[in-house]
CSV table of C-alpha atoms in Angstrom, one decimal:
chain,number,residue,atom,x,y,z
A,795,UNK,CA,-8.6,-67.6,-34.4
A,796,UNK,CA,-11.2,-66.0,-31.9
A,797,UNK,CA,-8.2,-63.9,-30.5
A,798,UNK,CA,-7.1,-63.0,-34.1
A,799,UNK,CA,-10.7,-61.9,-35.1
A,800,UNK,CA,-10.9,-59.6,-32.0
A,801,UNK,CA,-7.8,-58.1,-32.8
A,802,UNK,CA,-8.8,-57.4,-36.4
A,803,UNK,CA,-12.1,-55.9,-35.3
A,804,UNK,CA,-10.3,-53.6,-32.8
A,805,UNK,CA,-8.0,-52.4,-35.4
A,806,UNK,CA,-10.9,-51.7,-37.7
A,807,UNK,CA,-12.6,-49.4,-35.2
A,808,UNK,CA,-9.4,-47.5,-34.3
A,809,UNK,CA,-9.8,-44.0,-34.7
A,810,UNK,CA,-7.6,-41.5,-36.7
A,811,UNK,CA,-5.0,-39.8,-34.4
A,812,UNK,CA,-4.2,-36.4,-35.8
A,813,UNK,CA,-0.8,-34.7,-35.7
A,814,UNK,CA,0.0,-31.3,-34.9
A,815,UNK,CA,3.2,-30.3,-36.9
A,816,UNK,CA,5.1,-27.0,-36.3
A,817,UNK,CA,4.7,-25.1,-39.3
A,818,UNK,CA,8.5,-23.9,-39.1
A,819,UNK,CA,9.5,-27.7,-39.4
A,820,UNK,CA,7.6,-28.1,-42.8
A,821,UNK,CA,9.2,-28.4,-46.3
A,822,UNK,CA,8.7,-25.4,-48.6
A,823,UNK,CA,6.3,-27.4,-50.6
A,824,UNK,CA,3.9,-28.0,-47.7
A,825,UNK,CA,4.2,-24.4,-46.3
A,826,UNK,CA,3.1,-23.3,-49.8
A,827,UNK,CA,0.1,-25.7,-49.5
A,828,UNK,CA,-0.6,-24.4,-46.1
A,829,UNK,CA,-0.4,-20.8,-47.4
A,830,UNK,CA,-3.2,-21.8,-50.1
A,831,UNK,CA,-5.3,-23.7,-47.3
A,832,UNK,CA,-5.3,-20.3,-45.4
A,833,UNK,CA,-6.4,-18.3,-48.4
A,834,UNK,CA,-9.1,-20.7,-49.2
A,835,UNK,CA,-10.6,-20.6,-45.8
A,836,UNK,CA,-9.4,-17.1,-44.8
A,837,UNK,CA,-12.7,-15.4,-44.4
A,838,UNK,CA,-13.5,-17.9,-41.2
A,839,UNK,CA,-9.8,-17.1,-39.6
A,840,UNK,CA,-8.6,-13.5,-40.7
A,841,UNK,CA,-6.9,-12.9,-37.4
A,842,UNK,CA,-4.9,-16.5,-37.7
A,843,UNK,CA,-4.2,-15.6,-41.5
A,844,UNK,CA,-2.7,-12.2,-40.2
A,845,UNK,CA,-0.9,-13.7,-37.6
A,846,UNK,CA,0.6,-16.2,-40.2
A,847,UNK,CA,1.6,-13.5,-42.6
A,848,UNK,CA,3.9,-11.9,-39.8
A,849,UNK,CA,5.5,-15.3,-38.3
A,850,UNK,CA,5.0,-18.8,-38.5
A,851,UNK,CA,6.0,-19.2,-34.8
A,852,UNK,CA,3.5,-21.2,-32.6
A,853,UNK,CA,1.6,-22.1,-35.6
A,854,UNK,CA,0.9,-25.9,-36.0
A,855,UNK,CA,-0.6,-27.7,-38.9
A,856,UNK,CA,-3.2,-30.6,-38.4
A,857,UNK,CA,-2.6,-33.5,-40.5
A,858,UNK,CA,-4.6,-36.7,-40.5
A,859,UNK,CA,-2.2,-39.2,-42.1
A,860,UNK,CA,0.8,-38.2,-44.0
A,861,UNK,CA,2.4,-34.6,-43.8
A,862,UNK,CA,1.0,-33.6,-47.4
A,863,UNK,CA,-1.5,-31.1,-48.6
A,864,UNK,CA,-4.1,-33.9,-49.3
A,865,UNK,CA,-4.2,-34.6,-45.5
A,866,UNK,CA,-3.9,-31.1,-44.1
A,867,UNK,CA,-7.2,-30.6,-42.2
A,868,UNK,CA,-6.8,-27.4,-40.3
A,869,UNK,CA,-4.3,-25.0,-38.3
A,870,UNK,CA,-3.8,-23.9,-34.7
A,871,UNK,CA,-1.9,-21.0,-33.4
A,872,UNK,CA,-1.3,-21.6,-29.6
A,873,UNK,CA,-0.3,-18.2,-27.7
A,874,UNK,CA,-2.1,-16.5,-25.0
A,875,UNK,CA,-4.9,-16.7,-27.5
A,876,UNK,CA,-5.6,-19.7,-29.2
A,877,UNK,CA,-6.9,-19.1,-33.0
A,878,UNK,CA,-7.6,-21.9,-35.2
A,879,UNK,CA,-8.8,-22.7,-38.7
A,880,UNK,CA,-10.8,-25.9,-38.6
A,881,UNK,CA,-13.2,-26.1,-41.5
A,882,UNK,CA,-14.0,-29.7,-41.1
A,883,UNK,CA,-15.9,-28.9,-37.7
A,884,UNK,CA,-19.8,-28.8,-37.4
A,885,UNK,CA,-20.9,-28.3,-34.0
A,886,UNK,CA,-24.5,-29.4,-35.3
A,887,UNK,CA,-23.4,-33.0,-36.4
A,888,UNK,CA,-21.1,-35.3,-34.1
A,889,UNK,CA,-18.6,-37.0,-36.2
A,890,UNK,CA,-15.7,-39.2,-35.8
A,891,UNK,CA,-13.1,-36.8,-37.2
A,892,UNK,CA,-14.0,-33.9,-34.6
A,893,UNK,CA,-14.0,-36.8,-31.8
A,894,UNK,CA,-10.3,-37.6,-33.0
A,895,UNK,CA,-9.4,-33.9,-32.9
A,896,UNK,CA,-10.6,-33.4,-29.5
A,897,UNK,CA,-8.7,-36.6,-28.2
A,898,UNK,CA,-5.4,-35.7,-30.1
A,899,UNK,CA,-5.5,-31.9,-29.4
A,900,UNK,CA,-6.0,-32.7,-25.7
A,901,UNK,CA,-3.1,-35.1,-25.6
A,902,UNK,CA,-0.8,-32.7,-27.7
A,903,UNK,CA,-1.5,-29.8,-25.5
A,904,UNK,CA,-0.9,-31.7,-22.3
A,905,UNK,CA,2.1,-33.5,-23.8
A,906,UNK,CA,3.6,-30.2,-24.8
A,907,UNK,CA,3.1,-28.5,-21.6
A,908,UNK,CA,0.9,-25.6,-22.8
A,909,UNK,CA,-0.3,-23.3,-20.0
A,910,UNK,CA,-4.0,-22.4,-20.0
A,911,UNK,CA,-4.9,-19.7,-22.8
A,912,UNK,CA,-6.3,-16.2,-22.1
A,913,UNK,CA,-8.8,-16.9,-24.6
A,914,UNK,CA,-9.8,-19.0,-27.5
A,915,UNK,CA,-11.1,-17.1,-30.5
A,916,UNK,CA,-12.6,-18.3,-33.9
A,917,UNK,CA,-15.7,-20.0,-35.3
A,918,UNK,CA,-18.3,-21.4,-33.4
A,919,UNK,CA,-17.9,-25.0,-34.6
A,920,UNK,CA,-14.0,-25.0,-34.3
A,921,UNK,CA,-14.0,-23.2,-31.0
A,922,UNK,CA,-16.4,-25.9,-29.9
A,923,UNK,CA,-13.8,-28.8,-30.5
A,924,UNK,CA,-11.0,-26.7,-28.9
A,925,UNK,CA,-13.0,-25.9,-25.7
A,926,UNK,CA,-13.8,-29.7,-25.5
A,927,UNK,CA,-10.1,-30.4,-25.6
A,928,UNK,CA,-9.1,-28.0,-23.0
A,929,UNK,CA,-11.8,-29.3,-20.7
A,930,UNK,CA,-10.1,-32.5,-21.2
A,931,UNK,CA,-7.0,-30.8,-20.1
A,932,UNK,CA,-8.9,-29.6,-17.0
A,933,UNK,CA,-9.6,-26.0,-18.2
A,934,UNK,CA,-13.1,-24.5,-18.2
A,935,UNK,CA,-13.8,-21.2,-19.7
A,936,UNK,CA,-14.7,-18.3,-17.1
A,937,UNK,CA,-17.0,-16.6,-19.8
A,938,UNK,CA,-18.0,-17.5,-23.5
A,939,UNK,CA,-19.3,-14.8,-25.8
A,940,UNK,CA,-21.5,-15.6,-29.1
A,941,UNK,CA,-20.9,-13.5,-32.4
A,942,UNK,CA,-22.1,-13.6,-35.9
A,943,UNK,CA,-19.3,-13.8,-38.2
A,944,UNK,CA,-20.3,-11.6,-41.3
A,945,UNK,CA,-18.7,-10.8,-44.8
A,946,UNK,CA,-19.6,-8.5,-47.5
A,947,UNK,CA,-20.3,-10.2,-50.8
A,948,UNK,CA,-18.3,-8.3,-53.9
A,949,UNK,CA,-21.6,-7.2,-55.5
A,950,UNK,CA,-23.2,-5.7,-52.3
A,951,UNK,CA,-23.9,-2.1,-52.1
A,952,UNK,CA,-21.6,-0.3,-49.7
A,953,UNK,CA,-23.3,3.2,-49.4
A,954,UNK,CA,-20.3,4.9,-51.1
A,955,UNK,CA,-22.2,8.3,-51.0
A,956,UNK,CA,-23.1,8.7,-47.5
A,957,UNK,CA,-22.9,12.3,-46.8
A,958,UNK,CA,-20.9,14.1,-44.2
A,959,UNK,CA,-22.9,16.6,-42.0
A,960,UNK,CA,-21.9,20.1,-42.0
A,961,UNK,CA,-18.8,20.7,-39.8
A,962,UNK,CA,-17.5,17.1,-40.1
A,963,UNK,CA,-14.6,15.4,-41.7
A,964,UNK,CA,-13.0,11.9,-41.9
A,965,UNK,CA,-9.5,11.6,-40.2
A,966,UNK,CA,-7.2,9.0,-41.3
A,967,UNK,CA,-5.5,8.0,-38.0
A,968,UNK,CA,-1.8,7.2,-38.3
A,969,UNK,CA,1.3,6.9,-36.0
A,970,UNK,CA,2.0,10.7,-36.6
A,971,UNK,CA,-1.6,11.5,-35.4
A,972,UNK,CA,-1.4,15.0,-33.8
A,973,UNK,CA,-1.5,14.7,-30.0
A,974,UNK,CA,-4.8,16.2,-29.3
A,975,UNK,CA,-6.3,13.7,-31.7
A,976,UNK,CA,-4.4,10.9,-30.1
A,977,UNK,CA,-5.9,11.8,-26.7
A,978,UNK,CA,-9.2,11.8,-28.0
A,979,UNK,CA,-8.8,8.6,-30.0
A,980,UNK,CA,-7.5,6.9,-26.9
A,981,UNK,CA,-10.7,8.0,-25.0
A,982,UNK,CA,-12.8,6.3,-28.0
A,983,UNK,CA,-10.6,3.1,-27.5
A,984,UNK,CA,-10.9,3.0,-23.7
A,985,UNK,CA,-14.6,3.4,-23.9
A,986,UNK,CA,-14.8,0.7,-26.7
A,987,UNK,CA,-12.8,-1.7,-24.8
A,988,UNK,CA,-14.3,-1.3,-21.4
A,989,UNK,CA,-17.9,-1.3,-22.9
A,990,UNK,CA,-17.8,-3.7,-25.8
A,991,UNK,CA,-14.5,-6.0,-25.2
A,992,UNK,CA,-13.2,-6.6,-21.8
A,993,UNK,CA,-15.0,-9.5,-20.2
A,994,UNK,CA,-16.2,-9.6,-16.5
A,995,UNK,CA,-13.6,-12.1,-15.8
A,996,UNK,CA,-10.6,-9.8,-16.7
A,997,UNK,CA,-9.7,-6.3,-15.8
A,998,UNK,CA,-9.2,-3.3,-18.0
A,999,UNK,CA,-5.5,-2.3,-18.3
A,1000,UNK,CA,-4.9,1.3,-19.7
A,1001,UNK,CA,-1.2,0.6,-20.4
A,1002,UNK,CA,-2.1,-2.2,-22.5
A,1003,UNK,CA,-5.0,-0.3,-24.3
A,1004,UNK,CA,-2.6,2.4,-25.2
A,1005,UNK,CA,-0.1,-0.1,-26.7
A,1006,UNK,CA,-2.9,-1.7,-28.5
A,1007,UNK,CA,-3.6,1.6,-30.0
A,1008,UNK,CA,-0.2,2.5,-30.8
A,1009,UNK,CA,0.4,-0.7,-32.7
A,1010,UNK,CA,-2.9,-0.1,-34.4
A,1011,UNK,CA,-2.0,3.2,-35.6
A,1012,UNK,CA,1.1,1.7,-37.1
A,1013,UNK,CA,0.0,-1.5,-38.7
A,1014,UNK,CA,-3.8,-0.9,-39.4
A,1015,UNK,CA,-6.2,1.3,-41.3
A,1016,UNK,CA,-8.2,3.6,-38.9
A,1017,UNK,CA,-10.7,6.1,-39.5
A,1018,UNK,CA,-12.2,8.8,-37.1
A,1019,UNK,CA,-15.0,11.2,-37.6
A,1020,UNK,CA,-14.1,14.6,-36.6
A,1021,UNK,CA,-16.8,17.5,-35.6
A,1022,UNK,CA,-15.8,21.0,-35.5
A,1023,UNK,CA,-17.6,23.3,-32.9
A,1024,UNK,CA,-19.2,26.4,-35.2
A,1025,UNK,CA,-18.7,28.7,-32.4
A,1026,UNK,CA,-15.2,28.1,-31.2
A,1027,UNK,CA,-13.8,26.0,-34.2
A,1028,UNK,CA,-12.7,23.4,-31.6
A,1029,UNK,CA,-12.2,19.8,-33.2
A,1030,UNK,CA,-13.4,16.5,-31.6
A,1031,UNK,CA,-12.9,12.9,-32.8
A,1032,UNK,CA,-16.6,11.5,-31.8
A,1033,UNK,CA,-16.4,8.0,-33.7
A,1034,UNK,CA,-14.1,5.8,-35.0
A,1035,UNK,CA,-13.8,2.3,-37.0
A,1036,UNK,CA,-10.9,0.4,-38.6
A,1037,UNK,CA,-9.2,-2.8,-39.3
A,1038,UNK,CA,-7.7,-5.2,-36.9
A,1039,UNK,CA,-6.6,-7.9,-38.8
A,1040,UNK,CA,-5.3,-7.8,-42.5
A,1041,UNK,CA,-4.9,-11.4,-44.2
A,1042,UNK,CA,-3.9,-12.3,-47.8
A,1043,UNK,CA,-7.1,-11.5,-49.4
A,1044,UNK,CA,-9.5,-10.6,-46.7
A,1045,UNK,CA,-9.6,-7.6,-44.0
A,1046,UNK,CA,-11.3,-8.0,-40.6
A,1047,UNK,CA,-12.9,-4.7,-39.5
A,1048,UNK,CA,-13.0,-4.0,-35.8
A,1049,UNK,CA,-13.2,-1.1,-33.2
A,1050,UNK,CA,-16.4,0.5,-34.5
A,1051,UNK,CA,-17.6,2.8,-31.7
A,1052,UNK,CA,-19.2,6.1,-31.3
A,1053,UNK,CA,-19.2,8.5,-28.1
A,1054,UNK,CA,-22.4,8.2,-26.4
A,1055,UNK,CA,-23.7,11.7,-26.9
A,1056,UNK,CA,-23.2,11.4,-30.8
A,1057,UNK,CA,-25.0,8.1,-31.3
A,1058,UNK,CA,-27.9,7.8,-33.7
A,1059,UNK,CA,-26.8,10.3,-36.2
A,1060,UNK,CA,-25.2,8.0,-38.7
A,1061,UNK,CA,-21.6,8.5,-37.8
A,1062,UNK,CA,-20.6,4.6,-37.8
A,1063,UNK,CA,-22.4,4.1,-41.1
A,1064,UNK,CA,-20.2,7.1,-42.6
A,1065,UNK,CA,-16.9,5.6,-41.4
A,1066,UNK,CA,-17.9,2.3,-42.3
A,1067,UNK,CA,-18.8,3.0,-45.9
A,1068,UNK,CA,-15.4,4.9,-46.3
A,1069,UNK,CA,-13.8,2.0,-44.9
A,1070,UNK,CA,-15.7,-0.5,-47.2
A,1071,UNK,CA,-14.8,1.6,-50.2
A,1072,UNK,CA,-11.1,1.6,-49.3
A,1073,UNK,CA,-10.8,-2.1,-48.8
A,1074,UNK,CA,-12.8,-2.8,-51.9
A,1075,UNK,CA,-10.3,-0.6,-54.0
A,1076,UNK,CA,-7.8,-2.8,-52.5
A,1077,UNK,CA,-9.5,-5.9,-54.0
A,1078,UNK,CA,-9.9,-7.4,-50.5
A,1079,UNK,CA,-12.9,-8.9,-48.7
A,1080,UNK,CA,-14.4,-7.2,-45.8
A,1081,UNK,CA,-15.1,-9.5,-42.7
A,1082,UNK,CA,-16.3,-9.1,-39.3
A,1083,UNK,CA,-17.8,-10.2,-36.2
A,1084,UNK,CA,-20.7,-8.9,-34.0
A,1085,UNK,CA,-22.3,-9.9,-30.7
A,1086,UNK,CA,-25.3,-11.7,-31.5
A,1087,UNK,CA,-27.6,-9.7,-29.0
A,1088,UNK,CA,-26.1,-6.3,-30.4
A,1089,UNK,CA,-29.3,-6.1,-32.5
A,1090,UNK,CA,-28.5,-2.2,-33.5
A,1091,UNK,CA,-25.0,-3.3,-34.9
A,1092,UNK,CA,-26.4,-6.3,-36.6
A,1093,UNK,CA,-29.0,-4.2,-38.3
A,1094,UNK,CA,-26.3,-1.7,-39.4
A,1095,UNK,CA,-24.1,-4.3,-41.0
A,1096,UNK,CA,-27.3,-6.0,-42.8
A,1097,UNK,CA,-27.9,-2.5,-44.1
A,1098,UNK,CA,-24.6,-2.3,-45.7
A,1099,UNK,CA,-24.9,-5.6,-47.3
A,1100,UNK,CA,-22.9,-7.9,-45.0
A,1101,UNK,CA,-24.2,-11.4,-44.6
A,1102,UNK,CA,-23.8,-13.9,-41.8
A,1103,UNK,CA,-21.2,-16.7,-42.5
A,1104,UNK,CA,-21.5,-18.6,-39.3
A,1105,UNK,CA,-21.4,-18.4,-35.4
A,1106,UNK,CA,-18.4,-16.8,-33.9
A,1107,UNK,CA,-17.2,-17.7,-30.4
A,1108,UNK,CA,-14.7,-15.9,-27.8
A,1109,UNK,CA,-14.2,-17.8,-24.7
A,1110,UNK,CA,-11.9,-16.3,-21.8
A,1111,UNK,CA,-10.0,-18.3,-19.2
A,1112,UNK,CA,-9.3,-15.2,-17.0
A,1113,UNK,CA,-6.0,-13.6,-16.1
């Protein structure tokens, strides 16, 4: 009887073991439930949602018990960058479910033979769980950056009437952008990446930067502010802003940058107001993340009506 009692007690305290099911293997009904799950939590994971809209490859649904909508607890994309949607995560409160995720994901990651990612990208709480699981696999991030994840409520003012200065115009940047403007836009993108994006543990790659810009010109909505020299008529792109992920109902802004000599003149605000107006006309929700220590940018976004949803983390593992 004593042995049986211990067995029952042990069974009572066994933790739930989470399953990671390839989305491509799910039934049509479960894939539909997964899409609804993504749309519900999309503001927390626009990059993941945008990726899922294009392809379900390398995307895994997190189930606790049976493979059904009621037991779907999250989604994880495992490529060079790990993206995740784990709304149950809460870094301020330790729970059995979070412990279960860390243990289960570590076992899954090792068992499937995944390589160390280049980075982990997502909400602070969800990333904390993924990072703990990767530590259990022997991977420690080389650099970890903290951001605020922000969104614009539908009733927030967006500064639609921000006035253009004399000699300025807003240019929509697409794949057929004239070559002189393309060179100037690349210069802005290069400075943006080297100053704001590329971590210390990685090196800037100019060819990859060109490729990313080329892809963005085909798939994203990018605006630039152009100034004309009153004496010569020469035109120069001095600031840019655009989208970097388009989900089902939410759109993530990114790449907001003004050339150093032209800062503190309200150019970023002008572009953001135009961008916000466009996205709201599309009946989509603007989302962005900004480094917590970038007080100037945080103040700008707050002045446009953006509100903080939660913390956001990008952790890098080096090349």
